[in-house]
PDB file of N, CA and C in Angstrom:
ATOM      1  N   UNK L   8     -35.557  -3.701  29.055  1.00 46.00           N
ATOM      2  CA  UNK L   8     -36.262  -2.824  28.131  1.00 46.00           C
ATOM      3  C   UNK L   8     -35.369  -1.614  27.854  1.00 46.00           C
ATOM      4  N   UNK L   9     -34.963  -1.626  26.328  1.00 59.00           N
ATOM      5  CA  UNK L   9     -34.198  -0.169  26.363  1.00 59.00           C
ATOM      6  C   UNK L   9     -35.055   1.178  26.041  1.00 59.00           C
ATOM      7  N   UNK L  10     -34.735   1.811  25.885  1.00 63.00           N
ATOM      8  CA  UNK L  10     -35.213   3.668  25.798  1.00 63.00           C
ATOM      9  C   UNK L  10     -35.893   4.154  24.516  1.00 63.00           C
ATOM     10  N   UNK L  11     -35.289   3.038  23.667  1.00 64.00           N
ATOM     11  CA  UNK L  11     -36.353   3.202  22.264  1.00 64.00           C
ATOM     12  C   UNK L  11     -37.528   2.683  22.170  1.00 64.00           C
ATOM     13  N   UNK L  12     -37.664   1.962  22.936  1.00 70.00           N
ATOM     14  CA  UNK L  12     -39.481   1.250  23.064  1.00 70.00           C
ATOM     15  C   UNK L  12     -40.004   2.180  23.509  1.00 70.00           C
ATOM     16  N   UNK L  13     -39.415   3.006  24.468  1.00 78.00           N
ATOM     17  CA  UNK L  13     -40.573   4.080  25.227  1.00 78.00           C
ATOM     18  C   UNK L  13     -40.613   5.188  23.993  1.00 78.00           C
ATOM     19  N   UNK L  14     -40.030   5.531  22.924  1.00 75.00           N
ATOM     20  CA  UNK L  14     -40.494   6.552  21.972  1.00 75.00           C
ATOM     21  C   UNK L  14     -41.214   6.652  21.488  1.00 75.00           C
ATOM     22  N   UNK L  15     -42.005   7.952  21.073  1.00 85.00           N
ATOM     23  CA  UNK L  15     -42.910   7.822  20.169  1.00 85.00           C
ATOM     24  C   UNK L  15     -42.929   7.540  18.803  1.00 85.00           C
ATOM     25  N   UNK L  16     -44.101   7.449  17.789  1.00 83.00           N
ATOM     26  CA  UNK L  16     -43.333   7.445  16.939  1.00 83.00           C
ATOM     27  C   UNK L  16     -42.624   7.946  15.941  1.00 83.00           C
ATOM     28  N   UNK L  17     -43.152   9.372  15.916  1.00 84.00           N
ATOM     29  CA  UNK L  17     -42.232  10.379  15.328  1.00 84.00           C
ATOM     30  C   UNK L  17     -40.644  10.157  16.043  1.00 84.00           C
ATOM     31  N   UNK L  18     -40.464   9.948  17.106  1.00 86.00           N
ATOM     32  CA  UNK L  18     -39.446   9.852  18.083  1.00 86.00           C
ATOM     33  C   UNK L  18     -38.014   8.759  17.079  1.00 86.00           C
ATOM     34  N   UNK L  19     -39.401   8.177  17.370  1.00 84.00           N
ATOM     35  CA  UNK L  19     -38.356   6.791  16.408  1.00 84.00           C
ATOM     36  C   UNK L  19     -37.856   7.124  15.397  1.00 84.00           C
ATOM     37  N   UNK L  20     -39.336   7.449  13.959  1.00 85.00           N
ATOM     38  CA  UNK L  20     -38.476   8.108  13.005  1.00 85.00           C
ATOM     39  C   UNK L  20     -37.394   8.978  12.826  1.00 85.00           C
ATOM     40  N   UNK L  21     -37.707  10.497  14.120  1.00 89.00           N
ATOM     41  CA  UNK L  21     -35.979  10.969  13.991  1.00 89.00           C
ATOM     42  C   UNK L  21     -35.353  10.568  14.653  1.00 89.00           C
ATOM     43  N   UNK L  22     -35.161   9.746  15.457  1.00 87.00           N
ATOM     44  CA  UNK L  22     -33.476   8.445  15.719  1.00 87.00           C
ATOM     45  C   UNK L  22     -33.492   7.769  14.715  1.00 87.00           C
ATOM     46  N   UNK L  23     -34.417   7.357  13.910  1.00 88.00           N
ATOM     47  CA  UNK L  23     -34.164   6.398  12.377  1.00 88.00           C
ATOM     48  C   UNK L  23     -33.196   7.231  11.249  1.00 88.00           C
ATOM     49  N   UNK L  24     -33.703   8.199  11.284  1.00 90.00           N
ATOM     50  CA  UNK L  24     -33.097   9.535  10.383  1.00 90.00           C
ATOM     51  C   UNK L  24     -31.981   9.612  10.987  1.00 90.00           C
ATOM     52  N   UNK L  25     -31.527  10.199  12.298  1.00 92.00           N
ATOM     53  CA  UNK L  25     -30.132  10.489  12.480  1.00 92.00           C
ATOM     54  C   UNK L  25     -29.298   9.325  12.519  1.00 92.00           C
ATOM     55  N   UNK L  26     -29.877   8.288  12.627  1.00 92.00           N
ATOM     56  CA  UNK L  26     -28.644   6.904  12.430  1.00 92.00           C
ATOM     57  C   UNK L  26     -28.473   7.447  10.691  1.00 92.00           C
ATOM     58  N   UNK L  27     -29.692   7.015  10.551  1.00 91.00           N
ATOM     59  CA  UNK L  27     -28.940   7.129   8.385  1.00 91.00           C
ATOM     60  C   UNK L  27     -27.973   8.821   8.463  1.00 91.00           C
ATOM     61  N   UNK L  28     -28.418   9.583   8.903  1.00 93.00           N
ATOM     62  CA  UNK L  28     -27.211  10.699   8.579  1.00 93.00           C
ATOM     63  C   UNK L  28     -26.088  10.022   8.753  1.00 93.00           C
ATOM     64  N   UNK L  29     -25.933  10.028  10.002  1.00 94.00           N
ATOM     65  CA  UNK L  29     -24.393   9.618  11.051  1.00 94.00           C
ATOM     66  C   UNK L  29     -23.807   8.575  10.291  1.00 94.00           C
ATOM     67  N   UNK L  30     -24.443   7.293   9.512  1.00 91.00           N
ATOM     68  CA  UNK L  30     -24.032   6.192   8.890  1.00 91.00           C
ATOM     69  C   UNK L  30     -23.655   7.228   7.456  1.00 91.00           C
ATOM     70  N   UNK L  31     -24.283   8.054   6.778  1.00 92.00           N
ATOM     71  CA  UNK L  31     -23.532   8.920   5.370  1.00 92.00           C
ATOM     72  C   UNK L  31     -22.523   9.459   5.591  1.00 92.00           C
ATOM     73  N   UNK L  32     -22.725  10.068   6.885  1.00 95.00           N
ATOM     74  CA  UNK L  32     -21.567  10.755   7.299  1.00 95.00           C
ATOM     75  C   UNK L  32     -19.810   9.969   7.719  1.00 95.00           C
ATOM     76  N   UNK L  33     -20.222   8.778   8.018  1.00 94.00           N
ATOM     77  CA  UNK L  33     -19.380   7.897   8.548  1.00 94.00           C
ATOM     78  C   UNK L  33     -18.698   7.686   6.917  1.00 94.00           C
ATOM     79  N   UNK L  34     -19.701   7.287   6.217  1.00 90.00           N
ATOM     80  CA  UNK L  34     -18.749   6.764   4.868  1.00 90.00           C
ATOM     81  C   UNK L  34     -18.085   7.823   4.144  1.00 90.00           C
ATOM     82  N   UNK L  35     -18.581   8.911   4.616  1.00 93.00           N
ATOM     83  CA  UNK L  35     -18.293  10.579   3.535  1.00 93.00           C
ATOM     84  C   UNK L  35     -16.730  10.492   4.333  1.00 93.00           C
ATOM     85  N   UNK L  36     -16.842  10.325   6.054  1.00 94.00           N
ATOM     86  CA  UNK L  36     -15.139  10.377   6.109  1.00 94.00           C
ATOM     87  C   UNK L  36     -13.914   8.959   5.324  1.00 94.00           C
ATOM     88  N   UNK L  37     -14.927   8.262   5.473  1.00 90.00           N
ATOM     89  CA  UNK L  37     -13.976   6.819   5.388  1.00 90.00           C
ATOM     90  C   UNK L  37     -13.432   7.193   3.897  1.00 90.00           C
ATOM     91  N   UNK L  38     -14.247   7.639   3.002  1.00 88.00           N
ATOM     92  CA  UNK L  38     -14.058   8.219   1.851  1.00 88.00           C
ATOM     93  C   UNK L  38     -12.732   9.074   1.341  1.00 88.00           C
ATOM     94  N   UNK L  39     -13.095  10.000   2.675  1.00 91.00           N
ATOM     95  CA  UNK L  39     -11.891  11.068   2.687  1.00 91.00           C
ATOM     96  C   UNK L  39     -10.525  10.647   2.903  1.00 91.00           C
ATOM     97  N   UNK L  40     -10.856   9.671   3.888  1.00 92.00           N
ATOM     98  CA  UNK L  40      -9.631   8.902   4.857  1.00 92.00           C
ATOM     99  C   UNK L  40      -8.728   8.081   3.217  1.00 92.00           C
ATOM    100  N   UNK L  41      -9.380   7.296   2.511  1.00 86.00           N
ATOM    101  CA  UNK L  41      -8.944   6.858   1.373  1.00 86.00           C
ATOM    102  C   UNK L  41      -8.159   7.896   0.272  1.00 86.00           C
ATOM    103  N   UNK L  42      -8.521   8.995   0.139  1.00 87.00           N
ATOM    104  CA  UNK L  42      -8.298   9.902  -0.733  1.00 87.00           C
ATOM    105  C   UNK L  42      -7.240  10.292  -0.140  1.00 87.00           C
ATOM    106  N   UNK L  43      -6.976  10.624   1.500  1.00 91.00           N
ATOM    107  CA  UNK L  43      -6.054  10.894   1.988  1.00 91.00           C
ATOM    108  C   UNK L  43      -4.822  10.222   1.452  1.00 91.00           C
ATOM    109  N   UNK L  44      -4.939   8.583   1.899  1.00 89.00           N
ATOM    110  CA  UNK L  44      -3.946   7.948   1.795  1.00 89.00           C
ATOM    111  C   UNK L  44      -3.679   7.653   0.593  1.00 89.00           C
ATOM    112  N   UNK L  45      -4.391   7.668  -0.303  1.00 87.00           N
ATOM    113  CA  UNK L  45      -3.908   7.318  -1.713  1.00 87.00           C
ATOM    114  C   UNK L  45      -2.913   9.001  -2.273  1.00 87.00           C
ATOM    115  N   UNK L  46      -3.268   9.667  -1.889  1.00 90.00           N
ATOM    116  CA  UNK L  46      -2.768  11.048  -1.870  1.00 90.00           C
ATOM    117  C   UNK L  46      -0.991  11.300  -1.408  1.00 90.00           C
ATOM    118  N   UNK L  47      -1.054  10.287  -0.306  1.00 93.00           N
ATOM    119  CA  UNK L  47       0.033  10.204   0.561  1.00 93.00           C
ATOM    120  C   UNK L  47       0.952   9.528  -0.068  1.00 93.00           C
ATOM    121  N   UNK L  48       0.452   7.680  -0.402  1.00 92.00           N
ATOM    122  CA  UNK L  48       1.178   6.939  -0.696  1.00 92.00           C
ATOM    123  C   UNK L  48       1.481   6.973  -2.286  1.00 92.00           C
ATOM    124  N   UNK L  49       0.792   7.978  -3.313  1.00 93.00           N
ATOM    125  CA  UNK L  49       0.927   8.146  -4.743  1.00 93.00           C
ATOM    126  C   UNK L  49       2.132   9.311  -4.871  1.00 93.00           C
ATOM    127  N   UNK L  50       1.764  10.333  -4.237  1.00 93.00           N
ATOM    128  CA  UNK L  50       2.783  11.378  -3.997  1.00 93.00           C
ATOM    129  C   UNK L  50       4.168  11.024  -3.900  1.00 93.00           C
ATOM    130  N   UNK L  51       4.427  10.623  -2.758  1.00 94.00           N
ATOM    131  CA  UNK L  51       6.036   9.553  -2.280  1.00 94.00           C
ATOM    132  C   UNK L  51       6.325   8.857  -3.489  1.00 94.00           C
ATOM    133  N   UNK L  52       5.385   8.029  -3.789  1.00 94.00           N
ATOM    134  CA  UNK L  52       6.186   7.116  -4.936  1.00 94.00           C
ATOM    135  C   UNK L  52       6.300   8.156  -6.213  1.00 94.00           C
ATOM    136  N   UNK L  53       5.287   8.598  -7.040  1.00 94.00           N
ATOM    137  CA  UNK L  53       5.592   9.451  -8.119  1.00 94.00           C
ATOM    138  C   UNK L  53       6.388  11.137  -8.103  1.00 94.00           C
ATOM    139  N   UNK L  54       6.333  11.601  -7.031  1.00 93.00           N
ATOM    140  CA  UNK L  54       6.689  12.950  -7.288  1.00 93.00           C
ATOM    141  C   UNK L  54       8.173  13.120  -6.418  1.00 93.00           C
ATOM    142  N   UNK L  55       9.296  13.361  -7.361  1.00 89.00           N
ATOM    143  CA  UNK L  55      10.719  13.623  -6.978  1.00 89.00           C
ATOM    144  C   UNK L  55      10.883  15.011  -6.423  1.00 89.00           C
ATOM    145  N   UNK L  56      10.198  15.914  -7.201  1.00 86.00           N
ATOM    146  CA  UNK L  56      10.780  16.795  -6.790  1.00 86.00           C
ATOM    147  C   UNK L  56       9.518  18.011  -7.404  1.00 86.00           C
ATOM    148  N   UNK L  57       8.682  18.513  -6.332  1.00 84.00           N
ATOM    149  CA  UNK L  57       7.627  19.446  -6.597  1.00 84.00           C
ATOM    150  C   UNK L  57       7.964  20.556  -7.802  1.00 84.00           C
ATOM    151  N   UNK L  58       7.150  21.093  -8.651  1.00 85.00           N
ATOM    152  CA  UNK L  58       7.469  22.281  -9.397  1.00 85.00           C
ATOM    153  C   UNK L  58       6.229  22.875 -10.016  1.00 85.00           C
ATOM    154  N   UNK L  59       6.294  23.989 -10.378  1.00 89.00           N
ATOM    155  CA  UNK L  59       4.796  24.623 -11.029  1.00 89.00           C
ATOM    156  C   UNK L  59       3.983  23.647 -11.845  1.00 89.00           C
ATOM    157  N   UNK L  60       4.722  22.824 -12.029  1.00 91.00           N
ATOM    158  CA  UNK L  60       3.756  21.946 -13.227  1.00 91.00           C
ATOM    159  C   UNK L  60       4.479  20.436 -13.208  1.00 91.00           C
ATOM    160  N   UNK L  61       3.230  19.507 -13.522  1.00 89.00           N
ATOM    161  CA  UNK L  61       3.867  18.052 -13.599  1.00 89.00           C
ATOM    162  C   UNK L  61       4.240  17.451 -14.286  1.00 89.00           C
ATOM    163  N   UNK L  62       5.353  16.821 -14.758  1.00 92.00           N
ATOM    164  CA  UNK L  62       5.924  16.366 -16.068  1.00 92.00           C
ATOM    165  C   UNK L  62       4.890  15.395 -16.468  1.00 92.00           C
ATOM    166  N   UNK L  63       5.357  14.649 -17.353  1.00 94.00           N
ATOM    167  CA  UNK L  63       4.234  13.639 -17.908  1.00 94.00           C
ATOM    168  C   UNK L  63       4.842  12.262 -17.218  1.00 94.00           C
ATOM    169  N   UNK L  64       5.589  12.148 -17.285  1.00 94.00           N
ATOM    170  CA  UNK L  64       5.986  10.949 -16.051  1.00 94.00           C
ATOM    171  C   UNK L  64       5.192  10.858 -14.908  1.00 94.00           C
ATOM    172  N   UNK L  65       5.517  12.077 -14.644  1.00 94.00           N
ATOM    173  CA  UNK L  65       4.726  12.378 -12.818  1.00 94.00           C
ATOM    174  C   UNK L  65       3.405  11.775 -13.041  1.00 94.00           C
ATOM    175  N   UNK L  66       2.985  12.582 -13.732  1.00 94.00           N
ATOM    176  CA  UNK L  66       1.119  12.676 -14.205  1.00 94.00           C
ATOM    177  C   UNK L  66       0.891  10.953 -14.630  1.00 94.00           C
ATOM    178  N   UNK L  67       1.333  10.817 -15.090  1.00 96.00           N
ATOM    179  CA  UNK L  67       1.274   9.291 -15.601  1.00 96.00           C
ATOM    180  C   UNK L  67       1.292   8.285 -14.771  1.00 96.00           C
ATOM    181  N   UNK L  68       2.712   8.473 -13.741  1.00 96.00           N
ATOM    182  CA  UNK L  68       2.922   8.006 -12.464  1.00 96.00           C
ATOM    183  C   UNK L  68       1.265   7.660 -11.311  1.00 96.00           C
ATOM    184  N   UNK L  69       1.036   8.976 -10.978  1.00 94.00           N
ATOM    185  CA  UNK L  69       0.028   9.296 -10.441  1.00 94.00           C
ATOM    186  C   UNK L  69      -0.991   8.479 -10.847  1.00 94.00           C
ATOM    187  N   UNK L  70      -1.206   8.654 -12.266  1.00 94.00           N
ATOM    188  CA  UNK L  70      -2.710   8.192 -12.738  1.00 94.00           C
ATOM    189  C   UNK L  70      -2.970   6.820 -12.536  1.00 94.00           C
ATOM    190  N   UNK L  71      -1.633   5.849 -12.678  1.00 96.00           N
ATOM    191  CA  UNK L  71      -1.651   4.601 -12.805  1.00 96.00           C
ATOM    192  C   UNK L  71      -1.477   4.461 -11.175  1.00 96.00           C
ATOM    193  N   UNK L  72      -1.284   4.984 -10.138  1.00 95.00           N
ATOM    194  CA  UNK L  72      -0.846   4.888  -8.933  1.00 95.00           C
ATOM    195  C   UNK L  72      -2.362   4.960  -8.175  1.00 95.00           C
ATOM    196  N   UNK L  73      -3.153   6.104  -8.375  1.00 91.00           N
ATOM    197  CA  UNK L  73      -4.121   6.175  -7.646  1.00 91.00           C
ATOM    198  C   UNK L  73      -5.509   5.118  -8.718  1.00 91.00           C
ATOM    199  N   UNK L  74      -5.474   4.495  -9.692  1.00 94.00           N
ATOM    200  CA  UNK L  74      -6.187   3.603 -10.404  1.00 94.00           C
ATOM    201  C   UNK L  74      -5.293   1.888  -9.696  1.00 94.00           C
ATOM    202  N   UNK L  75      -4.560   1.453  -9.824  1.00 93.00           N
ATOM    203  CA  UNK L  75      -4.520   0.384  -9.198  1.00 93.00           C
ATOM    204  C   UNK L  75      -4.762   0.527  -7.532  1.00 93.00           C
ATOM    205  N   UNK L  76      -5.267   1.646  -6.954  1.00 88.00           N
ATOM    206  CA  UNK L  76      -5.176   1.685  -5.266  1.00 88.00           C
ATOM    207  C   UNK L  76      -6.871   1.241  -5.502  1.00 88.00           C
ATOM    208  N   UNK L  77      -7.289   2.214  -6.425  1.00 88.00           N
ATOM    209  CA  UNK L  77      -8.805   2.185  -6.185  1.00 88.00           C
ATOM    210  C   UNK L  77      -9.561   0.737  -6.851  1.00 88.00           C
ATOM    211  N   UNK L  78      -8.629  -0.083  -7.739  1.00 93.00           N
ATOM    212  CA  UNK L  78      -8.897  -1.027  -8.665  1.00 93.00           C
ATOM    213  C   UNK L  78      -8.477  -2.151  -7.036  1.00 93.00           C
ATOM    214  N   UNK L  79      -7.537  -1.626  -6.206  1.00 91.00           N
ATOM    215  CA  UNK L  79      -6.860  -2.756  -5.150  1.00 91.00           C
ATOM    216  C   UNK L  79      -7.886  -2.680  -4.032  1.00 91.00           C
ATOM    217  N   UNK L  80      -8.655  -1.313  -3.757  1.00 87.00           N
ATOM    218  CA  UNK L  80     -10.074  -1.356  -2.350  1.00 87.00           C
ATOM    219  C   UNK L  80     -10.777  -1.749  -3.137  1.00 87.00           C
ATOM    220  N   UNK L  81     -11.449  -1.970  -4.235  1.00 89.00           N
ATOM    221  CA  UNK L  81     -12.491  -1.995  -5.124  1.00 89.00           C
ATOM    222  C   UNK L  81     -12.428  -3.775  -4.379  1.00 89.00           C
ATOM    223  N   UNK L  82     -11.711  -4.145  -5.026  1.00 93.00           N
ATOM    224  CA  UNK L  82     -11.047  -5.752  -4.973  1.00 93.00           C
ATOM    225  C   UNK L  82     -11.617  -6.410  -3.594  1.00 93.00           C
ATOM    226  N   UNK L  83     -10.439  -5.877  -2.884  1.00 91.00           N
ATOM    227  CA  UNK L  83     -10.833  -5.803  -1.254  1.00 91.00           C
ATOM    228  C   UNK L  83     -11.881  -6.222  -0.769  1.00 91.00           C
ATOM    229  N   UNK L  84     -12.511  -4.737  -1.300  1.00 88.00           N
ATOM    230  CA  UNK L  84     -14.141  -4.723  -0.345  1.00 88.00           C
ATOM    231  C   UNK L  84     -15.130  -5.555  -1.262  1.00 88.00           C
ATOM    232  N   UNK L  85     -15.028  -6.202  -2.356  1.00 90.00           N
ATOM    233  CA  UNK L  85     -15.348  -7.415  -3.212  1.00 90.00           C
ATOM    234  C   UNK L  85     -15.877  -8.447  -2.282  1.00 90.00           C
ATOM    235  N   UNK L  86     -14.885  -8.858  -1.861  1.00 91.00           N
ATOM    236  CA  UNK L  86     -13.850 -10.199  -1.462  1.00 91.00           C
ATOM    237  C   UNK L  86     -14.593 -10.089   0.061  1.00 91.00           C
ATOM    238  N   UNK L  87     -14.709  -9.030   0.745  1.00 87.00           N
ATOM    239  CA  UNK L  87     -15.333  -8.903   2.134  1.00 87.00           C
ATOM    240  C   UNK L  87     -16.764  -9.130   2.126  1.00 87.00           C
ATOM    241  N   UNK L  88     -17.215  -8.230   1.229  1.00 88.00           N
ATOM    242  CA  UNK L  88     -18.390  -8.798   0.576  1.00 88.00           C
ATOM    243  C   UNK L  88     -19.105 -10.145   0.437  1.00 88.00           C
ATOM    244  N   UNK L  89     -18.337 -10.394  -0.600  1.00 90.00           N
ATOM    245  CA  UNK L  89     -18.407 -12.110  -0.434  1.00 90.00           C
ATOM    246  C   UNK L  89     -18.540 -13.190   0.322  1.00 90.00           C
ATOM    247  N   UNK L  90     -17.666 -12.752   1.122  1.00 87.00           N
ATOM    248  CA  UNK L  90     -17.449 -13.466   2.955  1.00 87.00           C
ATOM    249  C   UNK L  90     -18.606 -12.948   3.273  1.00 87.00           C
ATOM    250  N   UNK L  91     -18.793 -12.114   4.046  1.00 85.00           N
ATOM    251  CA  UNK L  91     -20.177 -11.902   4.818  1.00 85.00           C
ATOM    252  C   UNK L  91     -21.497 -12.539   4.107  1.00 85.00           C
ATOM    253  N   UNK L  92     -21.390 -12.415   3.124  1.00 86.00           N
ATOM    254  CA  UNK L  92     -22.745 -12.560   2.282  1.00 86.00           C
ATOM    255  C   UNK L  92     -22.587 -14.349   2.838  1.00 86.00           C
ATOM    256  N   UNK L  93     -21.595 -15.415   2.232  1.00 86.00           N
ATOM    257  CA  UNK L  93     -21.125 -16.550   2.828  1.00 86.00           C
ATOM    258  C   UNK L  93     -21.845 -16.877   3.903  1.00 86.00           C
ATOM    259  N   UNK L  94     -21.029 -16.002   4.760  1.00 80.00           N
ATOM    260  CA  UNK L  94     -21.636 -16.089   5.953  1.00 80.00           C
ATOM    261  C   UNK L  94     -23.111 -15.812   6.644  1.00 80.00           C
ATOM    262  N   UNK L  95     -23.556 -15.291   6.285  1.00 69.00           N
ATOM    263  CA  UNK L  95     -24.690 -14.878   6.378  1.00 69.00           C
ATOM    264  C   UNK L  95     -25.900 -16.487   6.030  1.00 69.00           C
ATOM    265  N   UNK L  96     -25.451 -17.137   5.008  1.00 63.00           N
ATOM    266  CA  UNK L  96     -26.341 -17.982   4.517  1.00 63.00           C
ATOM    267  C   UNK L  96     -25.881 -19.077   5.086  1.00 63.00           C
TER     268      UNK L  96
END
């Protein structure tokens, strides 16, 4: 018998509530974590050499850099999708 049977049930509801925070919160970083790296790995490839302002190369660079990353997790998490769902049935 675990420790949540003995709750009440308000009890339950706020452990129901703080899982759903902790689970928003989980994706709000995973989120970040993405932005990070697309940040990281767009930068390196498009930007030679920092300056007050971005040429249109750069900018262009960038735009098409962080759109195929997000067009490439989009894909990804598709495809994972799919599988589980598969699986599931």
């Amino acid at each position: 018998m675990d420790g949540f049977d003995q709750l009440s049930a308000s009890e339950k509801a706020e452990a129901s509530e703080l899982q759903r925070m902790i689970a928003i919160e989980q994706q709000k970083a995973q989120f970040q974590a993405q932005v990070h790296t697309f940040t990281d790995v767009c930068w390196d490839k498009c930007v030679d050499s920092p300056g007050s302002k971005l040429d249109y190369r750069t900018e262009t660079c960038l735009q098409s850099c962080v759109e195929r990353f997000i067009d490439t997790t989009l894909t990804i998490t598709n495809r994972f999708t799919q599988m589980v769902q598969k699986g599931a049935h």
